[in-house]
Amino acid sequence: MNRSPRFISLRWKLWMPFLLAVLSIHVGLYSYVGRQIERQYELDQQVSFKSNLKALDGVLTTSYHKLLEVGQTILIMKQTASNLLYKDYIYSSISEKFPQLEAQGILDGAAVFDTQGQLVFSVGNIDIQSNSGVQPALKNERPIREMRCDNQCIRTIAIPLLNSGKVEGVLVLGRLMQDMVLDFKQLTAVDIGIARKNLENASDIDAWSLDFTQLTQRNKNMQILQTLSQQITNISNETLYRVDVFDRHYEIYFTVPASVAFTDTVWVLMIDGTIRYQAIRALKNQLAVGLIISSLFLLMIAFVCASKVARRLLNVTLFLKEQGFLKEQDLVEEQGLVIEKSSAKEQCAGRLIDARQDPLFFQDEISEISLSVRDVSDMVEHLSEGEQKSSQCIESMAKALRLEKERVAHLVGNTQNVIVTQSTDGTVLTINDVGKKLFGITKEAALPKFVDLFFTSELNQQALDGITRLYMGLDNLVYLDSQSLDLKGQLRDFSWIHSYISACSEHRAIILSVGIDMTEKREAERKSGLPG
C-alpha cells in the first residue's frame, strides 16, 4: 500500500537549516572568542610574572650589592687601622663586627680562605666552610657570586683579599635567602618559594619531595603545591599552571632567574588570581548571554520571515486549487482551520495581496508568481471559453461532414457511372464497383493505365490529346468522349469529366474522372439517323 509522503511546512524547511547554521556559528564564535580571551589572559599573566621576575632579579642584585658593601667596609677599615698583620686584622675585625651585623640582619656568616683555598677562619650559623667561588676569586681577583641550597638556601660572595697588590686570601660573606624572599613578597605581593630540584628527574614534582627551603605562607602554599603535584606530574619552566584550592583560583609559575647561574634549584611564583579569573569567567558568561540573545533574535526574525513566505505560498496554492489547477477537495484544511469550498475562493482572493500594495514587504518572486498566476488564470479562463465554443463548432461541422460523406457514399454506391481516381502519370488508383464489374477488374489484378483501359478505339485520339493536357497541368477540367471495350468485348461509349485536384500538404495531386455510359443513347441516335 502506497502511503503519501508526510507533509512538512516550508517554514520548517527554511527555518531548521538556518537554526543549525546560527547555532553552529554562535557555538564556534563562542569557542573561538573564549579561547582568545583565555589565551590573552595567560599572556597577560606571563607578562606579569616576567615583570615579577625582573623585580626578583633586582632584589637578588641588591642583596649581593649589600654583601659586597659589607665586605668593602671591612677592607676599608683595615686601611685606617694600626699596622697589624693583615690576616690578624681581618680575623679580629670580623669577630668584632659580626654580632652587630648579624643582629641588624645584614650578615649571617663569614669565612676566610688562604691562597690554597683552605678555610682558616669562620663565624656564623651557616655552613660556608666549602665554597666553589673561592678558586675563581683567587684566579680572577674579583668578587664571585654564588648560591647554594643544602639544608638551607644561602647566597654568598667571595671577595679576594688584596695586600700590597698581592692576593693573600679570600673573604666569603654569606646570608640566608629569607630576607630576599620577604623583600620580594613586600615589593610585589606575590608568594615566592625556592626548592631543590632532583636533577635526575627534573620535570617530576614528586621527585623534589616539595622540599622548599624558603617559602612564604608555607602552610597554605605547601597544600596548593601538593594539590598541583597530584594533577600534573611533569612540569616545565616558564609555563603558567592553574589550580583551584580552598575555593580560590591560584596561578603558579616555575622559573629560574637569569641572575642565578646554577640550575639545581627551581623558583616558584604563586599568586591568588581569583578576582581576575572570576572577571574572565564573567566576561565569558556575558559573551555567552549576548550570543544566546543574538541567536534567539535572529531565529525569531527567520521564523517570522519563513512563516510569511509559507503563508503566501499557501495562499497561492489555495488560489490554484480554486482555479482548478490542483486536485479539488470539498474542504481545504489550513493550520487547523476548515474553510468551506464555497467561500474559499473569496478568502483566497482576499489573502492573495499584490506585493506592490503590501506596506510590510518589498516586491519579491512570490509576488511575481501571484501576479503571473492571476494573469494565467484569466488567460486559461478565456481559452477555456474559446475552446468550448470551438468544440461545439467542430462537432457541428463533423456531424455535417459525416452526413455529407454518407450521402456521397450512397450516391457512389448506387450510381451507374464509372468513377476513377488516377495519378498525374495516368496510373489508375481506385475504381468503383461499376467499373470493376463492367471491365472485369479483380482485387488481385494490378490496375492498368487509364488510357489502356478506356481509350482502346481509334476514335479516341482527340480524347488522348485532351487528357494529355490534363496530365501536363495545362488544364484543370476536361470534358471528352471515348470508346472502350468491356469485359464481353462490346464497344461502349463514355462521356468523361476529368478534374485536376492539386497537391495539398502531404497529399499528392490526383485526377478525378467520372465516366457516363452513353452506349444506349448513341445506339438510339445512330438508328434514328440523328447526329451524335
Coordinates of C-alpha atoms in Angstrom, one line a residue:
M1 CA 0.0 0.0 0.0
N2 CA 1.5 3.3 -1.1
R3 CA 1.5 6.0 1.6
S4 CA 1.6 9.7 0.7
P5 CA 4.7 11.5 1.9
R6 CA 4.4 13.3 5.2
F7 CA 3.8 17.0 5.0
I8 CA 6.4 19.3 6.4
S9 CA 5.7 23.0 6.2
L10 CA 8.0 25.2 4.2
R11 CA 8.6 27.4 7.2
W12 CA 10.3 24.5 9.0
K13 CA 12.3 23.6 5.9
L14 CA 13.5 27.1 5.7
W15 CA 13.9 27.7 9.4
M16 CA 15.7 24.4 10.5
P17 CA 18.8 24.8 8.3
F18 CA 19.0 28.4 9.4
L19 CA 18.7 27.3 13.1
L20 CA 21.6 24.8 12.6
A21 CA 23.7 27.4 10.9
V22 CA 23.1 30.0 13.6
L23 CA 23.8 27.6 16.4
S24 CA 27.0 26.3 14.7
I25 CA 28.2 29.8 14.0
H26 CA 27.5 31.1 17.5
V27 CA 29.0 28.0 19.2
G28 CA 32.1 28.3 17.1
L29 CA 32.2 32.0 17.7
Y30 CA 31.9 31.5 21.5
S31 CA 34.6 28.8 21.4
Y32 CA 37.0 30.9 19.4
V33 CA 36.5 34.2 21.3
G34 CA 36.6 32.2 24.6
R35 CA 39.9 30.7 23.7
Q36 CA 41.2 34.1 22.6
I37 CA 40.2 35.5 26.0
E38 CA 41.9 32.7 27.8
R39 CA 45.0 33.0 25.7
Q40 CA 45.2 36.7 26.2
Y41 CA 44.7 36.2 29.9
E42 CA 47.5 33.7 30.0
L43 CA 49.7 36.1 28.0
D44 CA 48.9 38.9 30.4
Q45 CA 49.7 36.7 33.4
Q46 CA 53.0 35.6 31.8
V47 CA 53.9 39.2 31.2
S48 CA 53.0 40.0 34.8
F49 CA 55.2 37.1 36.0
K50 CA 58.0 38.2 33.8
S51 CA 57.7 41.6 35.4
N52 CA 57.9 40.0 38.8
L53 CA 61.0 38.1 37.6
K54 CA 62.6 41.4 36.8
A55 CA 61.8 42.5 40.3
L56 CA 63.2 39.3 41.7
D57 CA 66.4 39.8 39.7
G58 CA 66.6 43.3 41.1
V59 CA 66.1 42.1 44.7
L60 CA 68.9 39.4 44.2
T61 CA 71.2 42.0 42.7
T62 CA 70.5 44.4 45.5
S63 CA 71.2 41.7 48.1
Y64 CA 74.6 40.9 46.5
H65 CA 75.5 44.5 46.4
K66 CA 74.7 44.8 50.2
L67 CA 77.1 41.9 50.9
L68 CA 79.7 43.4 48.7
E69 CA 79.3 46.7 50.6
V70 CA 79.8 44.9 53.9
G71 CA 83.0 43.3 52.6
Q72 CA 84.3 46.5 51.2
T73 CA 83.6 48.2 54.6
I74 CA 85.6 45.6 56.4
L75 CA 88.5 46.0 54.0
I76 CA 88.4 49.8 54.2
M77 CA 88.6 49.6 57.9
K78 CA 91.9 47.8 57.6
Q79 CA 93.5 50.7 55.7
T80 CA 92.7 53.1 58.6
A81 CA 93.7 50.8 61.4
S82 CA 97.1 50.3 63.1
N83 CA 99.8 48.4 61.3
L84 CA 98.8 44.8 62.4
L85 CA 99.3 41.7 60.4
Y86 CA 96.7 41.8 57.5
K87 CA 95.2 38.4 58.3
D88 CA 95.1 39.0 62.1
Y89 CA 93.3 42.3 61.5
I90 CA 90.7 40.6 59.2
Y91 CA 90.1 38.0 61.9
S92 CA 89.7 40.5 64.7
S93 CA 87.6 42.9 62.6
I94 CA 85.2 40.1 61.6
S95 CA 84.9 38.8 65.1
E96 CA 84.3 42.3 66.4
K97 CA 81.7 43.4 63.8
F98 CA 79.9 40.2 63.1
P99 CA 77.5 40.2 66.2
Q100 CA 76.3 43.7 65.3
L101 CA 76.0 42.9 61.5
E102 CA 74.1 39.7 62.4
A103 CA 71.8 41.5 64.8
Q104 CA 71.0 44.0 62.0
G105 CA 70.1 41.2 59.6
I106 CA 72.9 42.2 57.3
L107 CA 75.1 39.1 57.6
D108 CA 74.5 35.5 58.6
G109 CA 78.0 34.1 58.2
A110 CA 81.6 34.9 57.2
A111 CA 84.8 32.9 56.5
V112 CA 88.4 33.5 55.4
F113 CA 90.3 31.2 53.0
D114 CA 94.0 31.2 52.3
T115 CA 95.6 31.3 48.9
Q116 CA 95.3 27.5 48.7
G117 CA 91.6 27.6 49.2
Q118 CA 91.8 26.2 52.7
L119 CA 89.4 27.5 55.4
V120 CA 91.4 29.4 58.1
F121 CA 88.6 31.3 59.9
S122 CA 84.8 31.2 60.1
V123 CA 81.9 32.7 62.2
G124 CA 78.1 32.4 62.0
N125 CA 75.3 29.8 61.9
I126 CA 75.5 28.9 58.2
D127 CA 77.8 26.4 56.6
I128 CA 80.2 28.2 54.2
Q129 CA 83.3 26.1 55.0
S130 CA 83.4 24.8 51.4
N131 CA 82.7 27.3 48.7
S132 CA 83.2 26.8 45.0
G133 CA 83.6 30.5 44.4
V134 CA 87.0 30.7 46.3
Q135 CA 89.2 29.4 43.5
P136 CA 87.6 31.7 40.8
A137 CA 88.0 34.7 43.1
L138 CA 91.7 33.8 43.6
K139 CA 92.2 33.3 39.9
N140 CA 90.3 36.3 38.6
E141 CA 91.0 38.6 41.5
R142 CA 87.4 39.9 41.5
P143 CA 84.2 39.2 43.6
I144 CA 82.4 36.0 42.7
R145 CA 78.7 35.4 43.5
E146 CA 77.3 32.0 44.4
M147 CA 74.1 30.5 45.6
R148 CA 73.7 27.0 47.2
C149 CA 70.8 25.1 48.6
D150 CA 71.5 22.3 51.1
N151 CA 69.5 22.2 54.2
Q152 CA 69.0 25.9 53.6
C153 CA 69.5 28.2 50.6
I154 CA 72.2 30.7 51.1
R155 CA 73.8 33.3 48.9
T156 CA 77.5 34.1 49.2
I157 CA 80.0 36.5 47.7
A158 CA 83.7 35.6 47.6
I159 CA 85.9 38.8 47.8
P160 CA 89.7 38.5 47.1
L161 CA 91.9 40.0 49.9
L162 CA 94.5 42.2 48.3
N163 CA 97.5 43.5 50.3
S164 CA 100.2 45.5 48.6
G165 CA 98.9 44.3 45.2
K166 CA 99.1 40.6 46.2
V167 CA 96.2 38.3 46.9
E168 CA 96.6 36.9 50.4
G169 CA 93.2 35.1 50.7
V170 CA 89.5 35.2 50.1
L171 CA 86.8 36.7 52.3
V172 CA 83.5 34.9 51.9
L173 CA 80.3 36.6 53.3
G174 CA 77.0 34.7 53.3
R175 CA 73.4 35.3 54.0
L176 CA 70.2 33.3 54.1
M177 CA 67.6 33.8 51.4
Q178 CA 64.8 34.5 53.8
D179 CA 65.3 38.3 53.8
M180 CA 65.3 38.4 50.0
V181 CA 62.1 36.3 49.9
L182 CA 60.4 38.7 52.3
D183 CA 61.6 41.7 50.4
F184 CA 60.2 40.3 47.2
K185 CA 56.9 39.5 48.9
Q186 CA 56.6 43.1 50.2
L187 CA 57.5 44.5 46.8
T188 CA 55.2 42.5 44.5
A189 CA 52.6 40.9 46.8
V190 CA 53.5 37.6 45.1
D191 CA 54.4 34.5 47.1
I192 CA 57.7 33.0 46.3
G193 CA 59.5 29.8 47.1
I194 CA 62.8 28.1 46.4
A195 CA 63.1 24.3 46.1
R196 CA 65.9 21.9 45.5
K197 CA 65.4 20.2 42.1
N198 CA 66.2 16.5 41.6
L199 CA 68.5 16.7 38.6
E200 CA 67.8 13.0 37.6
N201 CA 64.1 13.7 37.1
A202 CA 63.9 17.5 37.0
S203 CA 60.4 17.6 35.4
D204 CA 58.7 15.5 38.1
I205 CA 57.3 17.5 41.0
D206 CA 57.1 14.4 43.3
A207 CA 60.9 13.9 42.8
W208 CA 61.5 17.2 44.5
S209 CA 59.6 16.0 47.6
L210 CA 58.3 19.5 47.7
D211 CA 61.4 20.4 49.7
F212 CA 61.1 24.1 49.8
T213 CA 63.8 25.6 52.0
Q214 CA 62.3 29.1 51.6
L215 CA 58.5 29.7 51.0
T216 CA 56.2 32.5 52.0
Q217 CA 53.0 31.4 53.7
R218 CA 54.4 27.9 53.9
N219 CA 51.4 26.0 55.3
K220 CA 48.9 27.3 52.8
N221 CA 51.2 27.3 49.8
M222 CA 52.5 23.7 50.5
Q223 CA 48.9 22.4 50.3
I224 CA 48.5 24.3 47.0
L225 CA 51.7 22.7 45.6
Q226 CA 50.7 19.3 46.9
T227 CA 47.4 19.6 45.0
L228 CA 49.2 20.7 41.9
S229 CA 51.6 17.7 42.2
Q230 CA 48.5 15.4 42.2
Q231 CA 47.1 16.9 39.0
I232 CA 50.4 17.4 37.0
T233 CA 53.3 15.1 37.0
N234 CA 55.6 16.8 34.5
I235 CA 56.2 20.5 34.6
S236 CA 58.4 22.8 32.6
N237 CA 59.8 26.2 33.4
E238 CA 58.4 29.4 32.0
T239 CA 54.9 27.9 32.0
L240 CA 51.8 29.1 33.7
Y241 CA 49.8 26.5 35.7
R242 CA 46.4 26.8 37.4
V243 CA 44.9 25.1 40.4
D244 CA 41.7 25.6 42.4
V245 CA 42.2 25.1 46.2
F246 CA 40.1 26.4 49.1
D247 CA 37.5 27.8 46.7
R248 CA 40.2 30.1 45.3
H249 CA 42.0 30.1 42.0
Y250 CA 45.8 30.2 42.1
E251 CA 48.3 30.6 39.4
I252 CA 51.8 29.1 39.7
Y253 CA 54.8 29.9 37.6
F254 CA 58.1 27.9 37.7
T255 CA 61.3 29.6 36.7
V256 CA 65.0 30.1 37.3
P257 CA 66.0 33.8 37.5
A258 CA 68.5 35.0 34.9
S259 CA 70.8 36.2 37.7
V260 CA 71.1 32.7 39.1
A261 CA 74.0 30.9 37.4
F262 CA 73.1 27.3 38.5
T263 CA 70.2 25.0 37.8
D264 CA 69.9 22.8 40.9
T265 CA 67.1 24.9 42.3
V266 CA 63.7 25.9 41.0
W267 CA 61.9 29.1 41.9
V268 CA 58.1 29.2 42.1
L269 CA 55.9 32.3 42.0
M270 CA 52.4 31.9 43.3
I271 CA 49.6 34.5 43.1
D272 CA 45.9 34.4 44.1
G273 CA 44.2 35.1 40.7
T274 CA 40.7 34.6 41.9
I275 CA 39.5 38.1 41.2
R276 CA 40.9 38.2 37.7
Y277 CA 39.8 34.6 37.0
Q278 CA 36.2 35.5 38.1
A279 CA 36.4 38.6 35.9
I280 CA 37.3 36.4 32.9
R281 CA 34.5 33.9 33.7
A282 CA 32.1 36.8 34.0
L283 CA 33.3 38.1 30.6
K284 CA 32.8 34.7 29.0
N285 CA 29.3 34.4 30.6
Q286 CA 28.4 37.8 29.2
L287 CA 29.7 36.7 25.8
A288 CA 27.5 33.6 26.1
V289 CA 24.4 35.5 27.1
G290 CA 25.0 38.0 24.3
L291 CA 25.4 35.3 21.7
I292 CA 22.3 33.5 23.0
I293 CA 20.2 36.7 22.8
S294 CA 21.6 37.3 19.3
S295 CA 20.8 33.8 18.1
L296 CA 17.3 34.0 19.6
F297 CA 16.7 37.3 17.9
L298 CA 18.0 36.0 14.5
L299 CA 16.0 32.8 14.8
M300 CA 12.8 34.8 15.7
I301 CA 13.3 37.0 12.6
A302 CA 14.0 34.0 10.4
F303 CA 10.9 32.2 11.7
V304 CA 8.7 35.2 11.1
C305 CA 10.1 35.6 7.6
A306 CA 9.8 31.8 6.9
S307 CA 6.2 31.8 8.2
K308 CA 5.4 34.8 5.9
V309 CA 6.8 33.1 2.9
A310 CA 5.0 29.8 3.7
R311 CA 1.7 31.6 4.2
R312 CA 2.0 33.5 0.9
L313 CA 2.8 30.2 -0.9
L314 CA -0.1 28.6 0.8
N315 CA -2.4 31.4 -0.4
V316 CA -1.1 30.8 -4.0
T317 CA -1.7 27.0 -3.5
L318 CA -5.3 27.6 -2.4
F319 CA -5.8 30.0 -5.2
L320 CA -4.6 27.4 -7.7
K321 CA -6.9 24.8 -6.2
E322 CA -9.9 27.1 -6.6
Q323 CA -8.9 27.8 -10.2
G324 CA -8.8 24.0 -10.9
F325 CA -5.0 23.6 -11.4
L326 CA -4.8 21.3 -8.4
K327 CA -7.0 18.4 -7.3
E328 CA -10.2 19.7 -5.9
Q329 CA -11.4 18.9 -2.4
D330 CA -14.6 19.6 -0.7
L331 CA -12.8 21.2 2.3
V332 CA -9.4 23.0 2.5
E333 CA -7.6 22.5 5.8
E334 CA -5.1 25.1 6.8
Q335 CA -3.4 25.2 10.2
G336 CA -6.4 23.6 11.9
L337 CA -8.9 25.9 10.2
V338 CA -11.5 24.3 7.9
I339 CA -12.7 26.5 5.1
E340 CA -15.8 25.7 3.1
K341 CA -15.1 25.3 -0.6
S342 CA -17.9 27.8 -1.4
S343 CA -16.2 30.6 0.5
A344 CA -12.6 29.5 -0.1
K345 CA -12.3 31.4 -3.4
E346 CA -13.3 34.7 -1.8
Q347 CA -10.9 34.1 1.2
C348 CA -8.0 33.2 -1.1
A349 CA -8.7 36.3 -3.3
G350 CA -8.6 38.4 -0.2
R351 CA -5.4 36.9 1.1
L352 CA -3.6 36.9 -2.2
I353 CA -2.5 40.5 -1.9
D354 CA -0.5 42.2 -4.6
A355 CA 3.1 42.8 -3.2
R356 CA 3.0 46.3 -4.7
Q357 CA 0.2 47.2 -2.3
D358 CA 1.7 45.4 0.7
P359 CA 3.3 48.0 3.0
L360 CA 5.2 45.4 5.1
F361 CA 7.2 43.8 2.4
F362 CA 9.0 44.7 -0.8
Q363 CA 8.0 43.0 -4.0
D364 CA 9.6 39.6 -4.5
E365 CA 9.5 36.5 -6.6
I366 CA 6.3 35.2 -4.8
S367 CA 4.6 38.5 -5.7
E368 CA 5.6 37.9 -9.3
I369 CA 4.2 34.3 -9.1
S370 CA 1.0 35.6 -7.7
L371 CA 0.5 38.1 -10.4
S372 CA 1.5 35.6 -13.1
V373 CA -0.9 33.1 -11.7
R374 CA -3.7 35.7 -11.9
D375 CA -2.8 36.5 -15.5
V376 CA -2.5 32.8 -16.4
S377 CA -5.8 32.1 -14.7
D378 CA -7.6 34.8 -16.7
M379 CA -6.0 33.6 -20.0
V380 CA -6.9 30.0 -19.2
E381 CA -10.5 31.1 -18.5
H382 CA -10.7 32.9 -21.8
L383 CA -9.1 30.0 -23.6
S384 CA -11.4 27.5 -21.9
E385 CA -14.4 29.5 -23.1
G386 CA -13.0 29.7 -26.6
E387 CA -12.2 26.0 -26.6
Q388 CA -15.8 25.2 -25.6
K389 CA -17.1 27.3 -28.4
S390 CA -14.6 25.8 -30.9
S391 CA -15.5 22.3 -29.7
Q392 CA -19.2 22.9 -30.3
C393 CA -18.4 24.4 -33.8
I394 CA -16.1 21.5 -34.7
E395 CA -18.7 19.0 -33.5
S396 CA -21.3 20.6 -35.7
M397 CA -19.0 20.6 -38.7
A398 CA -18.0 17.0 -38.1
K399 CA -21.7 16.0 -37.9
A400 CA -22.4 17.7 -41.2
L401 CA -19.3 16.2 -42.8
R402 CA -20.4 12.7 -41.7
L403 CA -23.8 13.3 -43.2
E404 CA -22.2 14.5 -46.4
K405 CA -19.9 11.5 -46.5
E406 CA -22.8 9.2 -46.1
R407 CA -24.6 10.9 -49.0
V408 CA -21.6 10.7 -51.2
A409 CA -21.1 7.0 -50.4
H410 CA -24.7 6.4 -51.1
L411 CA -24.5 8.2 -54.4
V412 CA -21.3 6.5 -55.4
G413 CA -22.6 3.1 -54.4
N414 CA -25.9 3.5 -56.3
T415 CA -24.7 5.3 -59.4
Q416 CA -24.3 3.6 -62.8
N417 CA -21.4 5.7 -63.7
V418 CA -17.7 4.8 -63.7
I419 CA -15.7 6.7 -61.1
V420 CA -11.9 6.6 -61.3
T421 CA -9.0 8.3 -59.5
Q422 CA -5.7 8.4 -61.2
S423 CA -2.3 9.9 -60.7
T424 CA -0.8 12.6 -63.0
D425 CA 1.0 9.9 -65.0
G426 CA -2.2 8.1 -65.8
T427 CA -2.0 5.2 -63.4
V428 CA -5.4 4.1 -62.0
L429 CA -5.5 4.5 -58.2
T430 CA -9.1 3.5 -57.5
I431 CA -12.1 2.4 -59.5
N432 CA -15.7 1.9 -58.2
D433 CA -17.6 -1.4 -58.3
V434 CA -19.5 -0.4 -61.6
G435 CA -16.2 0.0 -63.4
K436 CA -14.7 -3.2 -62.0
K437 CA -17.8 -5.2 -62.9
L438 CA -18.0 -3.7 -66.4
F439 CA -14.4 -4.2 -67.3
G440 CA -13.7 -7.4 -65.2
I441 CA -11.1 -6.0 -62.8
T442 CA -10.5 -8.2 -59.8
K443 CA -8.9 -7.3 -56.5
E444 CA -5.8 -9.4 -57.2
A445 CA -5.1 -7.9 -60.6
A446 CA -2.9 -4.8 -61.0
L447 CA -4.7 -1.7 -62.1
P448 CA -3.7 -0.7 -65.6
K449 CA -3.1 2.7 -67.2
F450 CA -6.3 4.8 -67.7
V451 CA -5.8 5.2 -71.4
D452 CA -5.1 1.4 -71.9
L453 CA -8.4 0.6 -70.1
F454 CA -10.8 3.2 -71.6
F455 CA -9.2 4.6 -74.7
T456 CA -9.0 1.5 -77.0
S457 CA -10.6 2.8 -80.2
E458 CA -9.1 4.8 -83.0
L459 CA -11.7 7.4 -82.3
N460 CA -10.0 8.3 -79.0
Q461 CA -7.2 10.4 -80.5
Q462 CA -9.0 13.6 -79.6
A463 CA -9.6 12.3 -76.1
L464 CA -6.0 11.4 -75.7
D465 CA -4.9 14.9 -76.6
G466 CA -7.3 16.3 -74.1
I467 CA -6.3 14.1 -71.2
T468 CA -2.6 14.6 -72.0
R469 CA -3.1 18.4 -71.5
L470 CA -4.6 17.5 -68.1
Y471 CA -1.6 15.3 -67.2
M472 CA 0.7 18.1 -68.1
G473 CA -1.2 20.5 -65.9
L474 CA -2.3 22.8 -68.7
D475 CA -6.0 22.3 -68.0
N476 CA -7.8 21.7 -64.7
L477 CA -11.1 20.5 -66.1
V478 CA -11.6 18.5 -69.3
Y479 CA -14.8 17.1 -71.0
L480 CA -14.3 14.5 -73.6
D481 CA -15.8 11.3 -75.2
S482 CA -14.2 7.9 -75.6
Q483 CA -15.0 4.4 -76.7
S484 CA -13.9 1.3 -74.7
L485 CA -14.3 -2.5 -74.9
D486 CA -16.0 -4.0 -71.9
L487 CA -15.4 -7.5 -70.4
K488 CA -17.7 -9.0 -73.1
G489 CA -15.9 -7.3 -76.0
Q490 CA -18.8 -4.9 -76.6
L491 CA -17.9 -1.4 -77.6
R492 CA -19.1 1.2 -75.1
D493 CA -19.4 4.9 -75.4
F494 CA -18.4 7.1 -72.4
S495 CA -18.7 10.8 -71.8
W496 CA -15.9 11.8 -69.3
I497 CA -15.5 14.6 -66.9
H498 CA -11.8 14.9 -65.7
S499 CA -11.0 17.2 -62.8
Y500 CA -7.4 18.0 -61.7
I501 CA -7.1 18.2 -57.9
S502 CA -3.9 20.0 -56.8
A503 CA -1.5 18.6 -54.1
C504 CA -2.0 19.8 -50.5
S505 CA 0.3 19.2 -47.5
E506 CA 1.4 15.6 -47.6
H507 CA -1.2 14.5 -50.3
R508 CA -0.1 14.4 -53.9
A509 CA -2.1 15.7 -56.9
I510 CA -4.7 13.3 -58.4
I511 CA -7.2 13.4 -61.2
L512 CA -10.9 12.5 -60.5
S513 CA -12.6 11.0 -63.6
V514 CA -16.3 10.4 -63.9
G515 CA -17.4 8.4 -67.0
I516 CA -21.1 8.4 -68.0
D517 CA -22.1 5.3 -70.1
M518 CA -23.7 6.7 -73.3
T519 CA -23.8 3.5 -75.2
E520 CA -27.6 3.1 -75.4
K521 CA -28.1 6.7 -76.2
R522 CA -25.6 6.6 -79.0
E523 CA -27.2 3.4 -80.5
A524 CA -30.5 5.1 -80.5
E525 CA -29.1 8.1 -82.2
R526 CA -27.4 6.0 -84.9
K527 CA -30.6 4.0 -85.6
S528 CA -32.7 7.2 -85.9
G529 CA -30.1 8.8 -88.1
L530 CA -29.6 11.8 -85.8
P531 CA -26.2 13.3 -85.3
G532 CA -24.4 12.3 -82.1

